[in-house]
PDB file of N, CA and C in Angstrom:
ATOM      1  N   MET A   1      42.878  15.782-205.183  1.00  0.00           N
ATOM      2  CA  MET A   1      41.277  14.599-204.723  1.00  0.00           C
ATOM      3  C   MET A   1      40.007  14.544-205.797  1.00  0.00           C
ATOM      4  N   PHE A   2      39.802  14.071-206.424  1.00  0.00           N
ATOM      5  CA  PHE A   2      38.600  14.429-207.376  1.00  0.00           C
ATOM      6  C   PHE A   2      36.746  13.843-206.832  1.00  0.00           C
ATOM      7  N   LEU A   3      36.045  14.544-206.726  1.00  0.00           N
ATOM      8  CA  LEU A   3      34.793  14.619-205.844  1.00  0.00           C
ATOM      9  C   LEU A   3      33.524  14.244-207.093  1.00  0.00           C
ATOM     10  N   GLY A   4      32.911  13.622-207.024  1.00  0.00           N
ATOM     11  CA  GLY A   4      31.851  13.025-207.807  1.00  0.00           C
ATOM     12  C   GLY A   4      30.982  12.441-206.639  1.00  0.00           C
ATOM     13  N   ALA A   5      29.522  12.902-207.292  1.00  0.00           N
ATOM     14  CA  ALA A   5      28.607  12.300-206.936  1.00  0.00           C
ATOM     15  C   ALA A   5      27.502  10.594-207.591  1.00  0.00           C
ATOM     16  N   TYR A   6      27.087  10.639-206.739  1.00  0.00           N
ATOM     17  CA  TYR A   6      26.209   9.200-206.865  1.00  0.00           C
ATOM     18  C   TYR A   6      24.670   9.182-205.784  1.00  0.00           C
ATOM     19  N   GLN A   7      23.673   9.722-207.581  1.00  0.00           N
ATOM     20  CA  GLN A   7      22.371   9.705-206.917  1.00  0.00           C
ATOM     21  C   GLN A   7      21.867   8.577-207.381  1.00  0.00           C
ATOM     22  N   PHE A   8      20.945   8.318-206.190  1.00  0.00           N
ATOM     23  CA  PHE A   8      20.232   7.262-206.146  1.00  0.00           C
ATOM     24  C   PHE A   8      18.657   7.692-206.048  1.00  0.00           C
ATOM     25  N   ASP A   9      17.684   7.091-206.721  1.00  0.00           N
ATOM     26  CA  ASP A   9      16.719   7.656-206.779  1.00  0.00           C
ATOM     27  C   ASP A   9      15.540   6.777-206.190  1.00  0.00           C
ATOM     28  N   GLY A  10      14.945   6.997-205.410  1.00  0.00           N
ATOM     29  CA  GLY A  10      13.222   5.919-204.613  1.00  0.00           C
ATOM     30  C   GLY A  10      13.403   6.751-203.446  1.00  0.00           C
ATOM     31  N   ASP A  11      12.677   5.856-202.675  1.00  0.00           N
ATOM     32  CA  ASP A  11      12.121   6.053-201.027  1.00  0.00           C
ATOM     33  C   ASP A  11      13.454   5.974-199.892  1.00  0.00           C
ATOM     34  N   PRO A  12      13.629   7.301-199.533  1.00  0.00           N
ATOM     35  CA  PRO A  12      15.072   7.575-198.738  1.00  0.00           C
ATOM     36  C   PRO A  12      14.986   6.252-197.836  1.00  0.00           C
ATOM     37  N   ALA A  13      13.885   6.340-197.220  1.00  0.00           N
ATOM     38  CA  ALA A  13      13.514   5.156-195.838  1.00  0.00           C
ATOM     39  C   ALA A  13      13.833   3.537-196.195  1.00  0.00           C
ATOM     40  N   ARG A  14      14.214   3.223-197.791  1.00  0.00           N
ATOM     41  CA  ARG A  14      14.065   2.486-198.094  1.00  0.00           C
ATOM     42  C   ARG A  14      15.821   2.395-198.628  1.00  0.00           C
ATOM     43  N   LEU A  15      16.435   3.448-199.185  1.00  0.00           N
ATOM     44  CA  LEU A  15      17.774   3.984-199.755  1.00  0.00           C
ATOM     45  C   LEU A  15      18.372   4.087-198.484  1.00  0.00           C
ATOM     46  N   VAL A  16      18.212   4.549-197.046  1.00  0.00           N
ATOM     47  CA  VAL A  16      19.538   4.841-196.447  1.00  0.00           C
ATOM     48  C   VAL A  16      19.221   3.540-195.540  1.00  0.00           C
ATOM     49  N   PRO A  17      19.331   2.492-195.544  1.00  0.00           N
ATOM     50  CA  PRO A  17      19.144   1.220-194.927  1.00  0.00           C
ATOM     51  C   PRO A  17      20.063   0.212-195.832  1.00  0.00           C
ATOM     52  N   ALA A  18      19.867   0.359-197.286  1.00  0.00           N
ATOM     53  CA  ALA A  18      20.915  -0.305-198.275  1.00  0.00           C
ATOM     54  C   ALA A  18      21.964   0.685-198.696  1.00  0.00           C
ATOM     55  N   TYR A  19      22.012   1.808-197.925  1.00  0.00           N
ATOM     56  CA  TYR A  19      23.400   2.981-198.288  1.00  0.00           C
ATOM     57  C   TYR A  19      24.516   2.127-197.193  1.00  0.00           C
ATOM     58  N   ASP A  20      23.913   1.806-195.680  1.00  0.00           N
ATOM     59  CA  ASP A  20      24.382   1.874-194.391  1.00  0.00           C
ATOM     60  C   ASP A  20      25.346   0.291-194.844  1.00  0.00           C
ATOM     61  N   ALA A  21      24.159  -0.456-195.060  1.00  0.00           N
ATOM     62  CA  ALA A  21      25.131  -1.831-195.558  1.00  0.00           C
ATOM     63  C   ALA A  21      26.217  -2.127-196.790  1.00  0.00           C
ATOM     64  N   LEU A  22      26.151  -0.929-197.480  1.00  0.00           N
ATOM     65  CA  LEU A  22      27.045  -0.592-198.578  1.00  0.00           C
ATOM     66  C   LEU A  22      28.349  -0.357-197.510  1.00  0.00           C
ATOM     67  N   ARG A  23      28.039   0.881-197.112  1.00  0.00           N
ATOM     68  CA  ARG A  23      28.666   1.566-196.323  1.00  0.00           C
ATOM     69  C   ARG A  23      29.931   0.417-195.093  1.00  0.00           C
ATOM     70  N   ARG A  24      29.149  -0.642-194.436  1.00  0.00           N
ATOM     71  CA  ARG A  24      29.703  -1.097-193.655  1.00  0.00           C
ATOM     72  C   ARG A  24      30.553  -2.386-194.447  1.00  0.00           C
ATOM     73  N   GLY A  25      30.067  -2.231-195.737  1.00  0.00           N
ATOM     74  CA  GLY A  25      30.645  -3.833-196.522  1.00  0.00           C
ATOM     75  C   GLY A  25      32.008  -3.420-197.307  1.00  0.00           C
ATOM     76  N   LEU A  26      32.299  -1.659-197.022  1.00  0.00           N
ATOM     77  CA  LEU A  26      33.445  -0.956-197.541  1.00  0.00           C
ATOM     78  C   LEU A  26      35.157  -0.745-196.720  1.00  0.00           C
ATOM     79  N   PRO A  27      35.624  -0.868-196.804  1.00  0.00           N
ATOM     80  CA  PRO A  27      36.909  -0.722-195.915  1.00  0.00           C
ATOM     81  C   PRO A  27      37.089   0.692-195.633  1.00  0.00           C
ATOM     82  N   ALA A  28      37.119   0.892-194.093  1.00  0.00           N
ATOM     83  CA  ALA A  28      36.809   2.013-193.624  1.00  0.00           C
ATOM     84  C   ALA A  28      38.326   3.513-194.258  1.00  0.00           C
ATOM     85  N   GLU A  29      39.298   3.083-194.333  1.00  0.00           N
ATOM     86  CA  GLU A  29      40.335   3.651-194.604  1.00  0.00           C
ATOM     87  C   GLU A  29      39.989   3.754-196.373  1.00  0.00           C
ATOM     88  N   GLN A  30      39.072   3.563-197.166  1.00  0.00           N
ATOM     89  CA  GLN A  30      38.983   3.884-198.338  1.00  0.00           C
ATOM     90  C   GLN A  30      38.103   5.101-198.225  1.00  0.00           C
ATOM     91  N   PHE A  31      37.682   5.761-197.532  1.00  0.00           N
ATOM     92  CA  PHE A  31      37.006   7.069-197.556  1.00  0.00           C
ATOM     93  C   PHE A  31      38.110   8.021-197.065  1.00  0.00           C
ATOM     94  N   GLU A  32      38.391   8.666-198.093  1.00  0.00           N
ATOM     95  CA  GLU A  32      39.197  10.525-197.519  1.00  0.00           C
ATOM     96  C   GLU A  32      37.992  11.337-197.427  1.00  0.00           C
ATOM     97  N   LEU A  33      36.553  11.583-198.409  1.00  0.00           N
ATOM     98  CA  LEU A  33      35.320  12.205-198.243  1.00  0.00           C
ATOM     99  C   LEU A  33      34.813  11.874-199.037  1.00  0.00           C
ATOM    100  N   HIS A  34      33.472  11.293-197.431  1.00  0.00           N
ATOM    101  CA  HIS A  34      32.575  10.908-198.367  1.00  0.00           C
ATOM    102  C   HIS A  34      31.601  11.282-196.704  1.00  0.00           C
ATOM    103  N   VAL A  35      30.279  11.733-197.811  1.00  0.00           N
ATOM    104  CA  VAL A  35      29.003  12.297-197.800  1.00  0.00           C
ATOM    105  C   VAL A  35      28.078  11.906-198.171  1.00  0.00           C
ATOM    106  N   CYS A  36      27.115  11.377-197.439  1.00  0.00           N
ATOM    107  CA  CYS A  36      25.663  10.597-197.565  1.00  0.00           C
ATOM    108  C   CYS A  36      24.379  12.022-197.064  1.00  0.00           C
ATOM    109  N   VAL A  37      23.971  12.297-198.382  1.00  0.00           N
ATOM    110  CA  VAL A  37      22.930  13.149-198.067  1.00  0.00           C
ATOM    111  C   VAL A  37      21.196  12.808-198.490  1.00  0.00           C
ATOM    112  N   VAL A  38      20.449  12.737-197.449  1.00  0.00           N
ATOM    113  CA  VAL A  38      18.838  12.574-197.900  1.00  0.00           C
ATOM    114  C   VAL A  38      18.053  13.544-199.064  1.00  0.00           C
ATOM    115  N   THR A  39      17.337  13.703-199.320  1.00  0.00           N
ATOM    116  CA  THR A  39      16.589  14.401-200.473  1.00  0.00           C
ATOM    117  C   THR A  39      15.066  14.115-200.597  1.00  0.00           C
ATOM    118  N   THR A  40      14.405  15.128-201.212  1.00  0.00           N
ATOM    119  CA  THR A  40      12.911  14.223-201.131  1.00  0.00           C
ATOM    120  C   THR A  40      12.674  13.382-202.615  1.00  0.00           C
ATOM    121  N   VAL A  41      14.256  13.125-203.633  1.00  0.00           N
ATOM    122  CA  VAL A  41      13.462  12.233-203.987  1.00  0.00           C
ATOM    123  C   VAL A  41      14.729  11.100-203.987  1.00  0.00           C
ATOM    124  N   GLY A  42      15.581  10.907-203.056  1.00  0.00           N
ATOM    125  CA  GLY A  42      16.372   9.567-202.738  1.00  0.00           C
ATOM    126  C   GLY A  42      17.420   9.650-202.575  1.00  0.00           C
ATOM    127  N   ILE A  43      18.658   9.712-202.291  1.00  0.00           N
ATOM    128  CA  ILE A  43      20.037  10.192-201.302  1.00  0.00           C
ATOM    129  C   ILE A  43      20.658  10.723-202.445  1.00  0.00           C
ATOM    130  N   THR A  44      22.039  11.193-202.311  1.00  0.00           N
ATOM    131  CA  THR A  44      22.939  11.906-203.152  1.00  0.00           C
ATOM    132  C   THR A  44      23.938  11.106-202.245  1.00  0.00           C
ATOM    133  N   VAL A  45      25.427  10.426-202.562  1.00  0.00           N
ATOM    134  CA  VAL A  45      26.441  10.643-201.612  1.00  0.00           C
ATOM    135  C   VAL A  45      27.308  10.864-203.105  1.00  0.00           C
ATOM    136  N   TYR A  46      28.575  11.844-201.685  1.00  0.00           N
ATOM    137  CA  TYR A  46      29.267  12.168-202.511  1.00  0.00           C
ATOM    138  C   TYR A  46      30.896  11.879-201.981  1.00  0.00           C
ATOM    139  N   ASP A  47      31.480  11.274-203.303  1.00  0.00           N
ATOM    140  CA  ASP A  47      32.669  10.274-202.470  1.00  0.00           C
ATOM    141  C   ASP A  47      34.060  11.113-203.791  1.00  0.00           C
ATOM    142  N   ALA A  48      34.917  10.887-202.602  1.00  0.00           N
ATOM    143  CA  ALA A  48      35.936  11.720-203.234  1.00  0.00           C
ATOM    144  C   ALA A  48      37.098   9.969-203.365  1.00  0.00           C
ATOM    145  N   CYS A  49      37.808  10.293-204.660  1.00  0.00           N
ATOM    146  CA  CYS A  49      38.668   9.881-205.278  1.00  0.00           C
ATOM    147  C   CYS A  49      40.143   9.890-205.322  1.00  0.00           C
ATOM    148  N   PRO A  50      41.548   9.822-204.892  1.00  0.00           N
ATOM    149  CA  PRO A  50      42.620  10.251-205.133  1.00  0.00           C
ATOM    150  C   PRO A  50      42.718  11.672-206.182  1.00  0.00           C
ATOM    151  N   ASP A  51      42.524  10.977-207.785  1.00  0.00           N
ATOM    152  CA  ASP A  51      42.361  11.924-208.703  1.00  0.00           C
ATOM    153  C   ASP A  51      41.547  11.531-209.639  1.00  0.00           C
ATOM    154  N   ARG A  52      40.895  11.978-210.666  1.00  0.00           N
ATOM    155  CA  ARG A  52      40.218  11.456-211.610  1.00  0.00           C
ATOM    156  C   ARG A  52      40.346  10.117-212.130  1.00  0.00           C
ATOM    157  N   GLU A  53      40.875   9.413-212.496  1.00  0.00           N
ATOM    158  CA  GLU A  53      41.309   8.478-213.036  1.00  0.00           C
ATOM    159  C   GLU A  53      41.264   7.211-212.425  1.00  0.00           C
ATOM    160  N   VAL A  54      41.417   7.732-210.504  1.00  0.00           N
ATOM    161  CA  VAL A  54      40.684   6.394-209.680  1.00  0.00           C
ATOM    162  C   VAL A  54      39.697   6.282-209.728  1.00  0.00           C
ATOM    163  N   PHE A  55      38.394   7.460-210.104  1.00  0.00           N
ATOM    164  CA  PHE A  55      37.157   7.955-210.058  1.00  0.00           C
ATOM    165  C   PHE A  55      36.932   7.433-211.136  1.00  0.00           C
ATOM    166  N   ASP A  56      37.180   7.599-212.789  1.00  0.00           N
ATOM    167  CA  ASP A  56      36.617   6.808-213.587  1.00  0.00           C
ATOM    168  C   ASP A  56      36.342   5.510-213.769  1.00  0.00           C
ATOM    169  N   GLY A  57      37.461   4.648-212.799  1.00  0.00           N
ATOM    170  CA  GLY A  57      37.856   2.794-213.061  1.00  0.00           C
ATOM    171  C   GLY A  57      36.878   3.007-211.553  1.00  0.00           C
ATOM    172  N   PHE A  58      36.704   3.237-210.285  1.00  0.00           N
ATOM    173  CA  PHE A  58      36.478   2.854-209.457  1.00  0.00           C
ATOM    174  C   PHE A  58      34.607   3.227-209.956  1.00  0.00           C
ATOM    175  N   SER A  59      34.022   3.952-210.259  1.00  0.00           N
ATOM    176  CA  SER A  59      32.599   4.332-210.266  1.00  0.00           C
ATOM    177  C   SER A  59      31.966   3.501-211.280  1.00  0.00           C
ATOM    178  N   VAL A  60      32.998   2.924-212.162  1.00  0.00           N
ATOM    179  CA  VAL A  60      32.113   1.875-213.340  1.00  0.00           C
ATOM    180  C   VAL A  60      32.587   0.405-213.068  1.00  0.00           C
ATOM    181  N   GLY A  61      33.079   0.891-212.500  1.00  0.00           N
ATOM    182  CA  GLY A  61      33.915  -1.184-212.165  1.00  0.00           C
ATOM    183  C   GLY A  61      32.822  -1.786-211.618  1.00  0.00           C
ATOM    184  N   PRO A  62      33.599  -3.490-211.795  1.00  0.00           N
ATOM    185  CA  PRO A  62      32.481  -4.475-211.359  1.00  0.00           C
ATOM    186  C   PRO A  62      32.574  -4.791-210.429  1.00  0.00           C
ATOM    187  N   GLU A  63      33.071  -4.554-209.039  1.00  0.00           N
ATOM    188  CA  GLU A  63      33.551  -4.460-207.929  1.00  0.00           C
ATOM    189  C   GLU A  63      32.282  -3.554-207.088  1.00  0.00           C
ATOM    190  N   PHE A  64      32.292  -2.308-207.514  1.00  0.00           N
ATOM    191  CA  PHE A  64      31.509  -1.112-207.277  1.00  0.00           C
ATOM    192  C   PHE A  64      29.975  -1.845-207.585  1.00  0.00           C
ATOM    193  N   GLY A  65      29.579  -1.453-208.591  1.00  0.00           N
ATOM    194  CA  GLY A  65      28.409  -2.297-208.870  1.00  0.00           C
ATOM    195  C   GLY A  65      27.463  -3.390-208.513  1.00  0.00           C
ATOM    196  N   ALA A  66      29.057  -4.783-207.980  1.00  0.00           N
ATOM    197  CA  ALA A  66      28.195  -5.622-207.232  1.00  0.00           C
ATOM    198  C   ALA A  66      27.709  -5.418-205.827  1.00  0.00           C
ATOM    199  N   ALA A  67      28.969  -3.971-205.314  1.00  0.00           N
ATOM    200  CA  ALA A  67      28.300  -4.181-204.206  1.00  0.00           C
ATOM    201  C   ALA A  67      27.335  -2.856-204.057  1.00  0.00           C
ATOM    202  N   VAL A  68      27.050  -2.264-204.839  1.00  0.00           N
ATOM    203  CA  VAL A  68      25.570  -1.526-204.546  1.00  0.00           C
ATOM    204  C   VAL A  68      24.770  -2.697-205.044  1.00  0.00           C
ATOM    205  N   ALA A  69      24.595  -3.742-205.597  1.00  0.00           N
ATOM    206  CA  ALA A  69      23.213  -4.382-205.906  1.00  0.00           C
ATOM    207  C   ALA A  69      23.799  -5.501-205.068  1.00  0.00           C
ATOM    208  N   ALA A  70      24.180  -6.141-204.312  1.00  0.00           N
ATOM    209  CA  ALA A  70      24.367  -7.042-203.042  1.00  0.00           C
ATOM    210  C   ALA A  70      23.730  -6.060-202.131  1.00  0.00           C
ATOM    211  N   ALA A  71      23.579  -4.315-202.287  1.00  0.00           N
ATOM    212  CA  ALA A  71      23.263  -3.921-200.598  1.00  0.00           C
ATOM    213  C   ALA A  71      22.065  -3.564-200.761  1.00  0.00           C
ATOM    214  N   GLY A  72      21.230  -3.526-202.029  1.00  0.00           N
ATOM    215  CA  GLY A  72      19.882  -3.610-202.552  1.00  0.00           C
ATOM    216  C   GLY A  72      19.672  -2.310-202.634  1.00  0.00           C
ATOM    217  N   LEU A  73      20.951  -1.004-203.494  1.00  0.00           N
ATOM    218  CA  LEU A  73      20.661   0.126-204.275  1.00  0.00           C
ATOM    219  C   LEU A  73      20.398   0.093-205.514  1.00  0.00           C
ATOM    220  N   PRO A  74      20.025   0.617-206.132  1.00  0.00           N
ATOM    221  CA  PRO A  74      19.097   0.649-207.180  1.00  0.00           C
ATOM    222  C   PRO A  74      20.872   1.182-207.989  1.00  0.00           C
ATOM    223  N   ALA A  75      21.212   1.127-209.494  1.00  0.00           N
ATOM    224  CA  ALA A  75      22.098   1.551-210.000  1.00  0.00           C
ATOM    225  C   ALA A  75      22.365   2.884-209.952  1.00  0.00           C
ATOM    226  N   PRO A  76      22.841   4.119-209.642  1.00  0.00           N
ATOM    227  CA  PRO A  76      22.948   5.442-209.551  1.00  0.00           C
ATOM    228  C   PRO A  76      22.913   6.057-210.861  1.00  0.00           C
ATOM    229  N   ARG A  77      22.831   7.405-210.833  1.00  0.00           N
ATOM    230  CA  ARG A  77      23.096   8.184-211.465  1.00  0.00           C
ATOM    231  C   ARG A  77      24.511   8.668-210.782  1.00  0.00           C
ATOM    232  N   ILE A  78      25.663   8.795-211.986  1.00  0.00           N
ATOM    233  CA  ILE A  78      27.171   9.092-211.762  1.00  0.00           C
ATOM    234  C   ILE A  78      27.527  10.585-212.098  1.00  0.00           C
ATOM    235  N   GLU A  79      28.051  11.453-211.158  1.00  0.00           N
ATOM    236  CA  GLU A  79      28.584  12.637-211.836  1.00  0.00           C
ATOM    237  C   GLU A  79      29.734  13.160-211.442  1.00  0.00           C
ATOM    238  N   PRO A  80      30.418  13.362-212.138  1.00  0.00           N
ATOM    239  CA  PRO A  80      32.000  14.135-211.556  1.00  0.00           C
ATOM    240  C   PRO A  80      31.666  15.497-211.926  1.00  0.00           C
ATOM    241  N   LEU A  81      32.007  15.462-210.832  1.00  0.00           N
ATOM    242  CA  LEU A  81      32.007  17.416-209.977  1.00  0.00           C
ATOM    243  C   LEU A  81      33.461  17.910-210.618  1.00  0.00           C
ATOM    244  N   GLY A  82      34.370  17.685-209.710  1.00  0.00           N
ATOM    245  CA  GLY A  82      35.607  18.029-209.971  1.00  0.00           C
ATOM    246  C   GLY A  82      36.734  18.079-209.080  1.00  0.00           C
ATOM    247  N   GLU A  83      37.989  18.582-209.520  1.00  0.00           N
ATOM    248  CA  GLU A  83      39.060  18.874-208.430  1.00  0.00           C
ATOM    249  C   GLU A  83      38.404  19.436-207.181  1.00  0.00           C
ATOM    250  N   VAL A  84      38.635  18.510-205.846  1.00  0.00           N
ATOM    251  CA  VAL A  84      38.477  19.420-204.721  1.00  0.00           C
ATOM    252  C   VAL A  84      39.410  20.442-204.618  1.00  0.00           C
ATOM    253  N   HIS A  85      39.308  22.161-203.822  1.00  0.00           N
ATOM    254  CA  HIS A  85      39.721  23.023-204.164  1.00  0.00           C
ATOM    255  C   HIS A  85      40.295  22.924-202.656  1.00  0.00           C
ATOM    256  N   ASP A  86      38.618  22.712-201.778  1.00  0.00           N
ATOM    257  CA  ASP A  86      39.031  22.913-200.493  1.00  0.00           C
ATOM    258  C   ASP A  86      37.995  22.230-199.837  1.00  0.00           C
ATOM    259  N   ALA A  87      38.245  21.763-198.482  1.00  0.00           N
ATOM    260  CA  ALA A  87      37.187  20.998-198.173  1.00  0.00           C
ATOM    261  C   ALA A  87      37.563  21.519-196.048  1.00  0.00           C
ATOM    262  N   VAL A  88      36.483  21.786-195.281  1.00  0.00           N
ATOM    263  CA  VAL A  88      36.449  21.999-194.223  1.00  0.00           C
ATOM    264  C   VAL A  88      35.282  21.310-193.905  1.00  0.00           C
ATOM    265  N   VAL A  89      35.464  20.395-192.358  1.00  0.00           N
ATOM    266  CA  VAL A  89      34.326  19.279-191.448  1.00  0.00           C
ATOM    267  C   VAL A  89      35.103  19.946-190.268  1.00  0.00           C
ATOM    268  N   ALA A  90      34.213  20.371-189.562  1.00  0.00           N
ATOM    269  CA  ALA A  90      34.076  20.674-188.747  1.00  0.00           C
ATOM    270  C   ALA A  90      33.853  19.596-187.101  1.00  0.00           C
ATOM    271  N   LYS A  91      33.159  19.061-187.745  1.00  0.00           N
ATOM    272  CA  LYS A  91      33.099  17.841-186.518  1.00  0.00           C
ATOM    273  C   LYS A  91      32.015  16.219-187.206  1.00  0.00           C
ATOM    274  N   SER A  92      32.731  15.090-186.648  1.00  0.00           N
ATOM    275  CA  SER A  92      31.639  14.524-187.399  1.00  0.00           C
ATOM    276  C   SER A  92      30.201  14.305-187.093  1.00  0.00           C
ATOM    277  N   VAL A  93      29.376  14.484-188.387  1.00  0.00           N
ATOM    278  CA  VAL A  93      28.065  13.725-187.731  1.00  0.00           C
ATOM    279  C   VAL A  93      28.267  12.438-187.421  1.00  0.00           C
ATOM    280  N   ILE A  94      27.237  11.841-186.317  1.00  0.00           N
ATOM    281  CA  ILE A  94      26.764  10.917-185.447  1.00  0.00           C
ATOM    282  C   ILE A  94      25.518  10.120-185.928  1.00  0.00           C
ATOM    283  N   ARG A  95      25.083   9.226-186.268  1.00  0.00           N
ATOM    284  CA  ARG A  95      23.696   9.079-187.039  1.00  0.00           C
ATOM    285  C   ARG A  95      22.832   8.520-185.867  1.00  0.00           C
TER     286      ARG A  95
END
């Protein structure tokens, strides 16, 4: 599993609803490890793909770009982070 970060800069009050729209538009079964963090300068989304090859294709693919734009999000800064060694989630975070 390969983890990447998508950093969306701007007002979090505007970015969070746009992120929620993006998330609703994607199939739930597509998410293996996915976290959206609100920061002082925007939001950062950590998303895992099965491997680096899938990440490389998805993160710059036209479908992802179109979904981001349709949701009203700016183009993200994309950072490949690396292979996931271990992940622990104690419970779901409910909004």
